[in-house]
mmCIF file of C-alpha atoms in Angstrom:
data_model
loop_
_atom_site.group_PDB
_atom_site.id
_atom_site.type_symbol
_atom_site.label_atom_id
_atom_site.label_comp_id
_atom_site.label_asym_id
_atom_site.label_seq_id
_atom_site.Cartn_x
_atom_site.Cartn_y
_atom_site.Cartn_z
ATOM 1 C CA MET A 1019 0.059 0.175 -0.149
ATOM 2 C CA ALA A 1020 1.136 3.641 -0.778
ATOM 3 C CA GLU A 1021 1.771 5.379 2.444
ATOM 4 C CA THR A 1022 3.500 8.787 1.526
ATOM 5 C CA ASN A 1023 1.478 11.676 -0.279
ATOM 6 C CA GLU A 1024 3.611 11.388 -3.584
ATOM 7 C CA GLU A 1025 2.729 7.406 -3.507
ATOM 8 C CA VAL A 1026 -1.180 7.958 -3.025
ATOM 9 C CA ALA A 1027 -0.916 10.934 -6.089
ATOM 10 C CA VAL A 1028 0.409 8.055 -8.390
ATOM 11 C CA LEU A 1029 -1.633 5.388 -7.696
ATOM 12 C CA VAL A 1030 -4.878 7.262 -7.937
ATOM 13 C CA GLN A 1031 -3.968 8.686 -11.270
ATOM 14 C CA ARG A 1032 -3.438 5.299 -12.368
ATOM 15 C CA VAL A 1033 -6.442 4.270 -11.284
ATOM 16 C CA VAL A 1034 -8.152 7.092 -12.919
ATOM 17 C CA LYS A 1035 -6.632 6.180 -16.143
ATOM 18 C CA ASP A 1036 -7.944 3.006 -15.866
ATOM 19 C CA ILE A 1037 -11.389 4.205 -15.056
ATOM 20 C CA THR A 1038 -11.255 5.797 -18.597
ATOM 21 C CA ASN A 1039 -9.488 3.429 -20.555
ATOM 22 C CA ALA A 1040 -12.697 0.429 -19.106
ATOM 23 C CA PHE A 1041 -15.175 3.075 -20.824
ATOM 24 C CA ARG A 1042 -13.302 3.292 -23.640
ATOM 25 C CA ARG A 1043 -12.816 -0.204 -23.949
ATOM 26 C CA ASN A 1044 -16.382 -0.937 -23.413
ATOM 27 C CA PRO A 1045 -19.098 2.215 -24.139
ATOM 28 C CA HIS A 1046 -21.790 -0.069 -23.258
ATOM 29 C CA ILE A 1047 -21.594 -0.448 -19.430
ATOM 30 C CA ASP A 1048 -24.402 -0.900 -18.198
ATOM 31 C CA GLU A 1049 -23.822 -1.582 -14.663
ATOM 32 C CA ILE A 1050 -21.402 -0.126 -11.717
ATOM 33 C CA GLY A 1051 -20.645 -1.433 -8.426
ATOM 34 C CA LEU A 1052 -18.351 -1.786 -5.671
ATOM 35 C CA ILE A 1053 -16.465 -4.906 -5.066
ATOM 36 C CA PRO A 1054 -15.945 -5.656 -1.005
ATOM 37 C CA CYS A 1055 -12.430 -5.338 -0.480
ATOM 38 C CA PRO A 1056 -11.104 -3.517 2.540
ATOM 39 C CA GLU A 1057 -7.539 -3.360 1.364
ATOM 40 C CA ALA A 1058 -5.135 -4.108 -1.531
ATOM 41 C CA ARG A 1059 -4.311 -7.949 -1.527
ATOM 42 C CA TYR A 1060 -2.889 -8.073 -5.243
ATOM 43 C CA ASN A 1061 -0.508 -5.568 -7.022
ATOM 44 C CA ARG A 1062 -2.851 -5.472 -9.996
ATOM 45 C CA SER A 1063 -5.337 -2.812 -10.886
ATOM 46 C CA PRO A 1064 -8.557 -2.279 -8.719
ATOM 47 C CA ILE A 1065 -11.118 -1.894 -11.712
ATOM 48 C CA VAL A 1066 -12.766 -4.844 -12.689
ATOM 49 C CA LEU A 1067 -14.598 -4.982 -16.185
ATOM 50 C CA VAL A 1068 -16.280 -8.151 -17.078
ATOM 51 C CA GLU A 1069 -18.462 -7.934 -20.439
ATOM 52 C CA ASN A 1070 -20.555 -4.616 -19.281
ATOM 53 C CA LYS A 1071 -19.968 -4.478 -16.099
ATOM 54 C CA LEU A 1072 -17.604 -2.287 -14.098
ATOM 55 C CA GLY A 1073 -16.387 -2.587 -10.230
ATOM 56 C CA VAL A 1074 -14.466 -1.034 -8.100
ATOM 57 C CA GLU A 1075 -12.544 -2.305 -5.553
ATOM 58 C CA SER A 1076 -13.735 -0.630 -2.006
ATOM 59 C CA TRP A 1077 -10.338 0.161 -0.524
ATOM 60 C CA CYS A 1078 -9.016 2.830 -3.398
ATOM 61 C CA VAL A 1079 -12.521 5.054 -2.799
ATOM 62 C CA LYS A 1080 -11.246 6.470 0.238
ATOM 63 C CA PHE A 1081 -8.001 7.616 -1.776
ATOM 64 C CA LEU A 1082 -10.094 8.157 -5.142
ATOM 65 C CA LEU A 1083 -12.919 10.443 -3.956
ATOM 66 C CA PRO A 1084 -10.973 13.132 -1.936
ATOM 67 C CA TYR A 1085 -8.327 13.080 -4.890
ATOM 68 C CA VAL A 1086 -10.621 13.951 -7.887
ATOM 69 C CA HIS A 1087 -13.250 16.006 -5.554
ATOM 70 C CA ASN A 1088 -9.887 18.161 -5.092
ATOM 71 C CA LYS A 1089 -8.540 18.414 -8.538
ATOM 72 C CA LEU A 1090 -12.161 19.682 -10.008
ATOM 73 C CA LEU A 1091 -12.664 22.058 -6.805
ATOM 74 C CA LEU A 1092 -8.818 23.474 -7.782
ATOM 75 C CA TYR A 1093 -9.864 23.654 -11.557
ATOM 76 C CA ARG A 1094 -13.177 25.542 -10.808
ATOM 77 C CA THR A 1095 -11.223 28.306 -8.700
ATOM 78 C CA ARG A 1096 -8.729 28.417 -11.404
ATOM 79 C CA LYS A 1097 -5.502 27.680 -8.474
ATOM 80 C CA GLN A 1098 -4.769 24.665 -11.436
ATOM 81 C CA TRP A 1099 -5.120 23.995 -14.729
ATOM 82 C CA LEU A 1100 -6.424 20.578 -16.438
ATOM 83 C CA ASN A 1101 -6.697 20.370 -20.528
ATOM 84 C CA LYS A 1102 -9.419 18.763 -21.951
ATOM 85 C CA ASP A 1103 -8.406 15.015 -21.351
ATOM 86 C CA GLU A 1104 -7.551 15.389 -17.747
ATOM 87 C CA LEU A 1105 -10.709 17.049 -17.188
ATOM 88 C CA ILE A 1106 -12.897 14.233 -18.941
ATOM 89 C CA ASP A 1107 -11.081 11.812 -16.609
ATOM 90 C CA VAL A 1108 -11.402 13.527 -13.524
ATOM 91 C CA THR A 1109 -14.937 14.384 -13.885
ATOM 92 C CA CYS A 1110 -15.527 10.662 -15.194
ATOM 93 C CA THR A 1111 -14.059 9.190 -11.737
ATOM 94 C CA LEU A 1112 -16.091 12.079 -9.777
ATOM 95 C CA LEU A 1113 -19.666 10.846 -11.221
ATOM 96 C CA LEU A 1114 -18.955 7.565 -11.304
ATOM 97 C CA LEU A 1115 -18.281 7.535 -7.246
ATOM 98 C CA ASN A 1116 -20.915 10.298 -6.776
ATOM 99 C CA PRO A 1117 -23.440 10.816 -9.607
ATOM 100 C CA ASP A 1118 -25.135 13.597 -7.958
ATOM 101 C CA PHE A 1119 -22.110 15.927 -7.927
ATOM 102 C CA THR A 1120 -23.703 19.009 -9.837
ATOM 103 C CA THR A 1121 -20.706 20.745 -10.693
ATOM 104 C CA ALA A 1122 -18.577 17.953 -12.273
ATOM 105 C CA TRP A 1123 -21.894 17.664 -14.872
ATOM 106 C CA ASN A 1124 -21.583 21.095 -15.713
ATOM 107 C CA VAL A 1125 -17.895 20.995 -15.902
ATOM 108 C CA ARG A 1126 -18.303 18.094 -18.532
ATOM 109 C CA ALA A 1127 -21.176 20.107 -20.044
ATOM 110 C CA ILE A 1128 -18.822 23.272 -20.503
ATOM 111 C CA ALA A 1129 -15.812 20.886 -21.572
ATOM 112 C CA SER A 1130 -18.691 19.246 -24.112
ATOM 113 C CA TRP A 1131 -19.093 22.972 -25.740
ATOM 114 C CA MET A 1132 -15.787 23.832 -26.111
ATOM 115 C CA SER A 1133 -14.943 21.195 -28.045
ATOM 116 C CA ARG A 1134 -17.585 21.875 -30.131
ATOM 117 C CA LYS A 1135 -16.249 25.519 -30.754
ATOM 118 C CA GLY A 1136 -12.911 23.631 -31.424
ATOM 119 C CA ILE A 1137 -14.103 21.354 -33.965
ATOM 120 C CA LEU A 1138 -15.658 24.565 -35.687
ATOM 121 C CA ILE A 1139 -12.820 26.850 -35.017
ATOM 122 C CA PHE A 1140 -10.352 23.628 -37.095
ATOM 123 C CA LYS A 1141 -12.792 23.873 -39.739
ATOM 124 C CA LYS A 1142 -12.990 27.409 -40.419
ATOM 125 C CA SER A 1143 -8.901 27.355 -40.096
ATOM 126 C CA ILE A 1144 -8.857 24.626 -42.862
ATOM 127 C CA ALA A 1145 -10.918 26.706 -45.075
ATOM 128 C CA GLY A 1146 -9.367 29.701 -44.275
ATOM 129 C CA ASN A 1147 -11.551 32.888 -44.265
ATOM 130 C CA LEU A 1148 -15.097 31.964 -43.826
ATOM 131 C CA GLU A 1149 -16.005 34.285 -46.171
ATOM 132 C CA THR A 1150 -14.377 32.155 -48.911
ATOM 133 C CA ILE A 1151 -16.658 29.258 -48.029
ATOM 134 C CA PRO A 1152 -19.478 28.511 -50.202
ATOM 135 C CA SER A 1153 -22.691 29.834 -49.133
ATOM 136 C CA GLU A 1154 -24.268 26.522 -49.047
ATOM 137 C CA ARG A 1155 -21.655 25.306 -47.125
ATOM 138 C CA THR A 1156 -21.827 28.091 -44.556
ATOM 139 C CA GLN A 1157 -25.343 27.819 -43.947
ATOM 140 C CA ARG A 1158 -25.230 23.859 -43.223
ATOM 141 C CA LEU A 1159 -22.988 24.151 -40.844
ATOM 142 C CA ILE A 1160 -24.452 26.821 -38.984
ATOM 143 C CA GLN A 1161 -27.872 25.256 -39.580
ATOM 144 C CA GLU A 1162 -26.376 21.641 -38.123
ATOM 145 C CA GLU A 1163 -25.389 24.101 -35.194
ATOM 146 C CA MET A 1164 -28.575 25.347 -34.272
ATOM 147 C CA GLU A 1165 -30.408 21.805 -34.322
ATOM 148 C CA VAL A 1166 -27.810 20.405 -32.025
ATOM 149 C CA CYS A 1167 -28.122 23.574 -29.488
ATOM 150 C CA GLY A 1168 -32.434 23.375 -30.199
ATOM 151 C CA GLU A 1169 -32.351 19.762 -29.212
ATOM 152 C CA ALA A 1170 -30.192 20.057 -26.259
ATOM 153 C CA ALA A 1171 -32.229 23.388 -25.015
ATOM 154 C CA GLY A 1172 -35.187 21.128 -25.184
ATOM 155 C CA ARG A 1173 -33.625 18.288 -22.921
ATOM 156 C CA TYR A 1174 -32.526 20.198 -20.201
ATOM 157 C CA PRO A 1175 -34.533 23.403 -19.271
ATOM 158 C CA SER A 1176 -32.752 26.837 -19.073
ATOM 159 C CA ASN A 1177 -29.600 25.366 -20.807
ATOM 160 C CA TYR A 1178 -27.157 28.351 -20.835
ATOM 161 C CA ASN A 1179 -23.890 26.222 -22.042
ATOM 162 C CA ALA A 1180 -26.642 25.530 -25.081
ATOM 163 C CA TRP A 1181 -27.984 28.772 -25.673
ATOM 164 C CA SER A 1182 -24.304 30.928 -25.058
ATOM 165 C CA HIS A 1183 -22.952 28.484 -27.836
ATOM 166 C CA ARG A 1184 -25.864 29.296 -30.169
ATOM 167 C CA ILE A 1185 -24.793 33.319 -29.865
ATOM 168 C CA TRP A 1186 -21.279 31.964 -30.314
ATOM 169 C CA VAL A 1187 -22.288 30.493 -33.609
ATOM 170 C CA LEU A 1188 -24.030 33.704 -34.881
ATOM 171 C CA GLN A 1189 -20.964 35.996 -34.112
ATOM 172 C CA HIS A 1190 -18.457 34.053 -35.372
ATOM 173 C CA LEU A 1191 -19.957 31.625 -38.352
ATOM 174 C CA ALA A 1192 -23.216 33.804 -39.388
ATOM 175 C CA LYS A 1193 -21.207 36.729 -38.455
ATOM 176 C CA LEU A 1194 -24.446 38.364 -37.345
ATOM 177 C CA ASP A 1195 -25.911 38.277 -40.673
ATOM 178 C CA VAL A 1196 -28.967 40.017 -40.894
ATOM 179 C CA LYS A 1197 -31.044 37.596 -42.271
ATOM 180 C CA ILE A 1198 -30.043 34.715 -40.275
ATOM 181 C CA LEU A 1199 -30.634 36.804 -37.404
ATOM 182 C CA LEU A 1200 -34.255 37.331 -38.846
ATOM 183 C CA ASP A 1201 -34.757 33.464 -39.438
ATOM 184 C CA GLU A 1202 -33.678 33.229 -35.713
ATOM 185 C CA LEU A 1203 -35.941 35.058 -34.398
ATOM 186 C CA SER A 1204 -38.812 33.825 -36.039
ATOM 187 C CA SER A 1205 -37.909 30.051 -35.640
ATOM 188 C CA THR A 1206 -37.238 30.355 -31.890
ATOM 189 C CA LYS A 1207 -40.628 32.309 -31.427
ATOM 190 C CA HIS A 1208 -42.494 28.901 -31.009
ATOM 191 C CA TRP A 1209 -39.524 27.336 -28.769
ATOM 192 C CA ALA A 1210 -39.758 30.287 -26.564
ATOM 193 C CA SER A 1211 -43.850 29.912 -26.541
ATOM 194 C CA MET A 1212 -43.443 26.678 -25.291
ATOM 195 C CA HIS A 1213 -40.970 27.211 -22.817
ATOM 196 C CA VAL A 1214 -42.475 30.356 -20.679
ATOM 197 C CA SER A 1215 -40.277 29.779 -17.597
ATOM 198 C CA ASP A 1216 -36.598 29.226 -19.538
ATOM 199 C CA HIS A 1217 -34.534 32.222 -18.994
ATOM 200 C CA SER A 1218 -32.016 31.603 -21.104
ATOM 201 C CA GLY A 1219 -34.259 31.159 -24.238
ATOM 202 C CA PHE A 1220 -35.621 34.381 -24.225
ATOM 203 C CA HIS A 1221 -32.447 36.209 -23.128
ATOM 204 C CA TYR A 1222 -31.448 34.958 -26.536
ATOM 205 C CA ARG A 1223 -34.281 36.326 -28.318
ATOM 206 C CA GLN A 1224 -33.232 39.667 -26.326
ATOM 207 C CA PHE A 1225 -29.697 38.975 -28.198
ATOM 208 C CA LEU A 1226 -31.541 38.807 -31.346
ATOM 209 C CA LEU A 1227 -33.024 42.172 -31.319
ATOM 210 C CA LYS A 1228 -30.178 43.954 -29.534
ATOM 211 C CA SER A 1229 -28.373 42.654 -32.719
ATOM 212 C CA LEU A 1230 -30.331 43.649 -35.273
ATOM 213 C CA MET A 1231 -30.551 47.151 -33.371
ATOM 214 C CA SER A 1232 -26.347 47.405 -33.537
ATOM 215 C CA GLN A 1233 -26.120 45.644 -37.068
ATOM 216 C CA THR A 1234 -28.451 48.679 -38.769
ATOM 217 C CA VAL A 1235 -28.386 52.595 -38.896
ATOM 218 C CA THR A 1236 -31.470 54.675 -39.210
ATOM 219 C CA ASP A 1237 -31.676 57.761 -40.722
ATOM 220 C CA SER A 1238 -32.820 59.784 -37.906
ATOM 221 C CA SER A 1239 -34.152 62.455 -40.429
ATOM 222 C CA VAL A 1240 -36.425 59.839 -42.052
ATOM 223 C CA LEU A 1241 -37.355 58.150 -38.505
ATOM 224 C CA GLU A 1242 -38.102 61.421 -37.879
ATOM 225 C CA LYS A 1243 -40.502 62.248 -40.583
ATOM 226 C CA ASN A 1244 -41.988 58.835 -40.823
ATOM 227 C CA THR A 1245 -42.727 59.507 -36.862
ATOM 228 C CA LEU A 1246 -44.856 62.496 -37.216
ATOM 229 C CA ARG A 1247 -46.477 60.955 -40.218
ATOM 230 C CA ASN A 1248 -46.953 57.740 -38.018
ATOM 231 C CA GLU A 1249 -45.386 55.541 -40.348
ATOM 232 C CA PRO A 1250 -42.631 52.716 -39.567
ATOM 233 C CA ALA A 1251 -39.244 53.734 -40.240
ATOM 234 C CA LEU A 1252 -37.860 51.484 -42.742
ATOM 235 C CA VAL A 1253 -34.037 50.545 -41.551
ATOM 236 C CA LEU A 1254 -31.055 49.432 -43.966
ATOM 237 C CA PRO A 1255 -28.118 47.628 -42.919
ATOM 238 C CA LYS A 1256 -24.634 49.301 -41.998
ATOM 239 C CA ASP A 1257 -22.997 47.915 -44.956
ATOM 240 C CA GLU A 1258 -25.008 48.976 -47.948
ATOM 241 C CA GLU A 1259 -22.675 47.224 -50.810
ATOM 242 C CA ALA A 1260 -22.928 44.428 -48.706
ATOM 243 C CA ALA A 1261 -26.687 44.350 -48.980
ATOM 244 C CA ALA A 1262 -26.719 45.353 -52.431
ATOM 245 C CA SER A 1263 -24.537 41.990 -53.033
ATOM 246 C CA THR A 1264 -26.252 39.867 -50.623
ATOM 247 C CA GLU A 1265 -30.114 41.398 -51.363
ATOM 248 C CA GLU A 1266 -30.750 41.720 -47.301
ATOM 249 C CA PRO A 1267 -34.260 42.182 -46.482
ATOM 250 C CA ARG A 1268 -34.978 45.547 -45.199
ATOM 251 C CA ILE A 1269 -35.844 45.623 -41.565
ATOM 252 C CA ASN A 1270 -38.694 47.221 -39.840
ATOM 253 C CA LEU A 1271 -37.064 47.344 -36.162
ATOM 254 C CA PRO A 1272 -40.121 49.452 -34.925
ATOM 255 C CA HIS A 1273 -42.572 46.782 -36.220
ATOM 256 C CA LEU A 1274 -40.142 43.834 -34.753
ATOM 257 C CA LEU A 1275 -40.348 44.854 -31.599
ATOM 258 C CA GLU A 1276 -43.868 45.827 -31.824
ATOM 259 C CA GLU A 1277 -44.496 42.202 -32.700
ATOM 260 C CA GLU A 1278 -42.173 41.196 -29.734
ATOM 261 C CA VAL A 1279 -44.540 43.373 -27.569
ATOM 262 C CA GLU A 1280 -47.745 41.386 -28.718
ATOM 263 C CA PHE A 1281 -45.918 37.988 -28.522
ATOM 264 C CA SER A 1282 -45.321 39.043 -24.909
ATOM 265 C CA THR A 1283 -48.620 40.433 -24.137
ATOM 266 C CA ASP A 1284 -50.318 37.006 -25.699
ATOM 267 C CA LEU A 1285 -47.563 34.773 -23.285
ATOM 268 C CA ILE A 1286 -48.435 36.865 -20.243
ATOM 269 C CA ASP A 1287 -52.094 36.297 -20.850
ATOM 270 C CA SER A 1288 -52.052 32.789 -21.573
ATOM 271 C CA TYR A 1289 -49.331 31.279 -18.884
ATOM 272 C CA PRO A 1290 -50.198 33.589 -15.773
ATOM 273 C CA GLY A 1291 -47.316 33.895 -12.946
ATOM 274 C CA HIS A 1292 -44.153 33.397 -14.877
ATOM 275 C CA GLU A 1293 -41.153 35.831 -13.887
ATOM 276 C CA THR A 1294 -39.425 34.984 -17.226
ATOM 277 C CA LEU A 1295 -42.395 36.743 -19.330
ATOM 278 C CA TRP A 1296 -42.499 40.060 -17.678
ATOM 279 C CA CYS A 1297 -38.675 40.394 -17.367
ATOM 280 C CA HIS A 1298 -38.578 39.947 -21.182
ATOM 281 C CA ARG A 1299 -41.349 42.593 -21.807
ATOM 282 C CA ARG A 1300 -39.114 45.043 -19.500
ATOM 283 C CA HIS A 1301 -35.730 44.450 -21.663
ATOM 284 C CA VAL A 1302 -38.103 44.660 -25.091
ATOM 285 C CA PHE A 1303 -39.928 47.798 -23.737
ATOM 286 C CA TYR A 1304 -36.540 49.435 -22.828
ATOM 287 C CA LEU A 1305 -35.222 48.321 -26.564
ATOM 288 C CA GLN A 1306 -38.289 50.074 -28.286
ATOM 289 C CA HIS A 1307 -37.754 53.006 -26.570
ATOM 290 C CA HIS A 1308 -34.127 53.152 -27.219
ATOM 291 C CA LEU A 1309 -34.693 52.978 -30.858
ATOM 292 C CA ASN A 1310 -37.451 56.006 -30.340
ATOM 293 C CA GLY A 1311 -34.878 58.293 -29.138
ATOM 294 C CA LYS A 1312 -36.853 58.586 -25.458
ATOM 295 C CA PHE A 1313 -34.021 58.112 -23.100
ATOM 296 C CA PRO A 1314 -30.495 59.633 -23.332
ATOM 297 C CA HIS A 1315 -27.727 58.143 -25.189
ATOM 298 C CA SER A 1316 -25.636 58.343 -22.174
ATOM 299 C CA MET A 1317 -28.073 55.591 -20.362
ATOM 300 C CA THR A 1318 -28.751 53.815 -23.425
ATOM 301 C CA GLN A 1319 -25.642 52.889 -24.654
ATOM 302 C CA LEU A 1320 -25.561 49.621 -26.526
ATOM 303 C CA PRO A 1321 -22.361 47.876 -26.804
ATOM 304 C CA PRO A 1322 -21.390 46.344 -30.270
ATOM 305 C CA ALA A 1323 -23.369 43.010 -30.579
ATOM 306 C CA ASP A 1324 -20.315 40.840 -31.964
ATOM 307 C CA SER A 1325 -18.141 42.198 -29.131
ATOM 308 C CA PRO A 1326 -15.776 39.332 -28.533
ATOM 309 C CA GLY A 1327 -16.946 36.389 -25.765
ATOM 310 C CA GLU A 1328 -20.503 38.129 -25.045
ATOM 311 C CA THR A 1329 -22.714 35.067 -23.820
ATOM 312 C CA LEU A 1330 -26.355 35.057 -21.935
ATOM 313 C CA SER A 1331 -24.624 36.407 -18.533
ATOM 314 C CA ASP A 1332 -23.559 39.953 -20.401
ATOM 315 C CA LEU A 1333 -26.964 40.182 -21.315
ATOM 316 C CA HIS A 1334 -28.492 41.851 -18.224
ATOM 317 C CA LEU A 1335 -26.006 44.827 -19.232
ATOM 318 C CA ILE A 1336 -28.422 45.621 -21.844
ATOM 319 C CA PRO A 1337 -28.861 48.245 -22.028
ATOM 320 C CA ALA A 1338 -26.677 49.651 -19.322
ATOM 321 C CA ASP A 1339 -29.504 52.143 -17.104
ATOM 322 C CA PRO A 1340 -29.127 50.172 -13.669
ATOM 323 C CA ARG A 1341 -32.938 50.483 -13.287
ATOM 324 C CA LEU A 1342 -33.488 47.742 -16.129
ATOM 325 C CA SER A 1343 -31.644 45.434 -13.907
ATOM 326 C CA GLN A 1344 -33.784 45.948 -10.623
ATOM 327 C CA ALA A 1345 -35.220 42.546 -9.310
ATOM 328 C CA MET A 1346 -38.940 41.958 -10.372
ATOM 329 C CA GLU A 1347 -40.398 42.720 -6.838
ATOM 330 C CA VAL A 1348 -43.142 44.560 -5.682
ATOM 331 C CA ASP A 1349 -41.044 46.359 -2.778
ATOM 332 C CA GLY A 1350 -38.044 46.315 -5.438
ATOM 333 C CA LEU A 1351 -37.463 49.811 -5.691
ATOM 334 C CA ASN A 1352 -34.729 51.399 -3.969
ATOM 335 C CA ASP A 1353 -32.304 54.630 -3.961
ATOM 336 C CA SER A 1354 -30.467 52.773 -6.392
ATOM 337 C CA SER A 1355 -33.052 53.784 -9.006
ATOM 338 C CA LYS A 1356 -31.548 57.690 -8.310
ATOM 339 C CA GLN A 1357 -27.883 56.533 -9.355
ATOM 340 C CA GLY A 1358 -26.306 58.522 -12.249
ATOM 341 C CA TYR A 1359 -28.718 61.435 -11.768
ATOM 342 C CA SER A 1360 -27.242 64.057 -13.660
ATOM 343 C CA GLN A 1361 -28.047 67.911 -15.121
ATOM 344 C CA GLU A 1362 -28.758 66.232 -17.860
ATOM 345 C CA THR A 1363 -31.275 63.854 -16.434
ATOM 346 C CA LYS A 1364 -33.075 67.208 -14.605
ATOM 347 C CA ARG A 1365 -33.079 68.832 -18.250
ATOM 348 C CA LEU A 1366 -34.861 65.908 -19.506
ATOM 349 C CA LYS A 1367 -37.291 65.876 -16.500
ATOM 350 C CA ARG A 1368 -38.261 68.901 -16.752
ATOM 351 C CA THR A 1369 -38.945 68.624 -20.601
ATOM 352 C CA PRO A 1370 -42.362 66.806 -21.519
ATOM 353 C CA ALA A 1371 -41.864 63.476 -23.343
ATOM 354 C CA PRO A 1372 -42.342 63.767 -27.165
ATOM 355 C CA ASP A 1373 -44.663 61.136 -27.123
ATOM 356 C CA SER A 1374 -45.803 59.291 -23.824
ATOM 357 C CA LEU A 1375 -48.167 56.529 -25.635
ATOM 358 C CA GLY A 1376 -45.764 53.947 -24.879
ATOM 359 C CA LEU A 1377 -46.058 54.267 -21.324
ATOM 360 C CA GLU A 1378 -49.646 54.849 -21.500
ATOM 361 C CA MET A 1379 -50.407 51.817 -23.535
ATOM 362 C CA GLU A 1380 -48.204 49.695 -20.802
ATOM 363 C CA HIS A 1381 -49.917 50.967 -17.726
ATOM 364 C CA ARG A 1382 -53.472 49.982 -19.381
ATOM 365 C CA PHE A 1383 -51.994 46.822 -20.222
ATOM 366 C CA ILE A 1384 -51.098 46.397 -16.232
ATOM 367 C CA ASP A 1385 -54.604 47.703 -15.605
ATOM 368 C CA GLN A 1386 -56.563 45.156 -17.369
ATOM 369 C CA VAL A 1387 -53.955 42.694 -16.368
ATOM 370 C CA LEU A 1388 -54.339 43.126 -12.608
ATOM 371 C CA SER A 1389 -58.432 43.803 -13.186
ATOM 372 C CA THR A 1390 -58.865 40.396 -14.648
ATOM 373 C CA CYS A 1391 -56.045 38.112 -12.800
ATOM 374 C CA ARG A 1392 -56.731 35.680 -9.892
ATOM 375 C CA ASN A 1393 -52.952 34.509 -9.654
ATOM 376 C CA ILE A 1394 -51.092 35.887 -6.840
ATOM 377 C CA GLU A 1395 -47.793 35.911 -8.583
ATOM 378 C CA GLN A 1396 -48.958 37.389 -11.397
ATOM 379 C CA ALA A 1397 -50.388 40.514 -9.535
ATOM 380 C CA ARG A 1398 -47.232 40.473 -7.918
ATOM 381 C CA TYR A 1399 -45.006 40.878 -11.424
ATOM 382 C CA ALA A 1400 -47.581 43.305 -12.794
ATOM 383 C CA LYS A 1401 -46.983 45.691 -9.790
ATOM 384 C CA ALA A 1402 -43.303 45.292 -9.678
ATOM 385 C CA TYR A 1403 -43.406 46.163 -13.728
ATOM 386 C CA ARG A 1404 -45.406 48.994 -13.235
ATOM 387 C CA LYS A 1405 -43.345 50.592 -9.986
ATOM 388 C CA TRP A 1406 -40.623 50.039 -12.638
ATOM 389 C CA LEU A 1407 -42.114 52.108 -15.427
ATOM 390 C CA VAL A 1408 -42.800 54.637 -13.065
ATOM 391 C CA THR A 1409 -39.322 55.072 -12.273
ATOM 392 C CA LEU A 1410 -38.541 55.384 -16.086
ATOM 393 C CA SER A 1411 -40.970 59.066 -16.051
ATOM 394 C CA GLN A 1412 -39.438 60.554 -13.450
#
């Protein structure tokens, strides 16, 4: 038996590798169990594989479990680096001994999506610049990734890693192509309506809307003229030459946001008491009024949608106004809503809003919800939303 720490480490590393090799030799293992054995009696591996059955001699567990558990925690706290193979070996052994260890499952999920990114980057490097790849090949590659992400999101609720990978594909493979963004907005609508508690799915739709806003440029004179005439403003892609060559569609951003508000209304009415739906409405309403220029730019700066490494966790920063990120609680108002109060804000407060129709319609919607709903949670979220709207007019 090993006695020193160095000997124990060498022993455990060999056992971890034996477990990994057992699964590689037989990926159809269907039963795992402990073999009662108080101490090592023979100079052989404590891992026994017979047909589809895997056994672990019990004497090694007291060395094995603390070792792999500590390895994973050191990796999670960034105190020790593990490459992909080492990470798979450690998590495989840890989950074999403790299947309910959630951290290990999360790490394996992250590693799996990182592997997909690596494969896609490799394909991109083989082909050179992605823009030189035939359109059909690029579309097929993107479509395959979207299908994988959709299947993963359907199996596991609020699958952060799947939705973040989907954003990565849009940024690095699709290059935030306007047509693909519009297709994604349309194709995920039904999915969102069937998963009304999935925050990650609705955050993805917010990313799509924000990306469309960032990828387009509005002629302010046309927008102002059409607003006075109550006509929707059509928005063209930034790169007009690219738009002309690819025949990208003209984007009616106000109409897209109005449709999203209507979609939110239908879901809130049909599925009362879901905080996700109220949070989504808050984001869409804010984006809508940012487009209409109703808030000062210093409070509504939208970062570039193609900024490196953006994931779902960054979406709470869209826009940057702290009032948007307040918790959906009835008593959620506090002094933090007054932060950033400047002379410009005071001036805007004294100046009547050019059009308060949007706020009035939201208040009417809230009144209608409160007058008809019998769901306690629905009423709580509606009141919280109304309080948030009040802060916008202050």
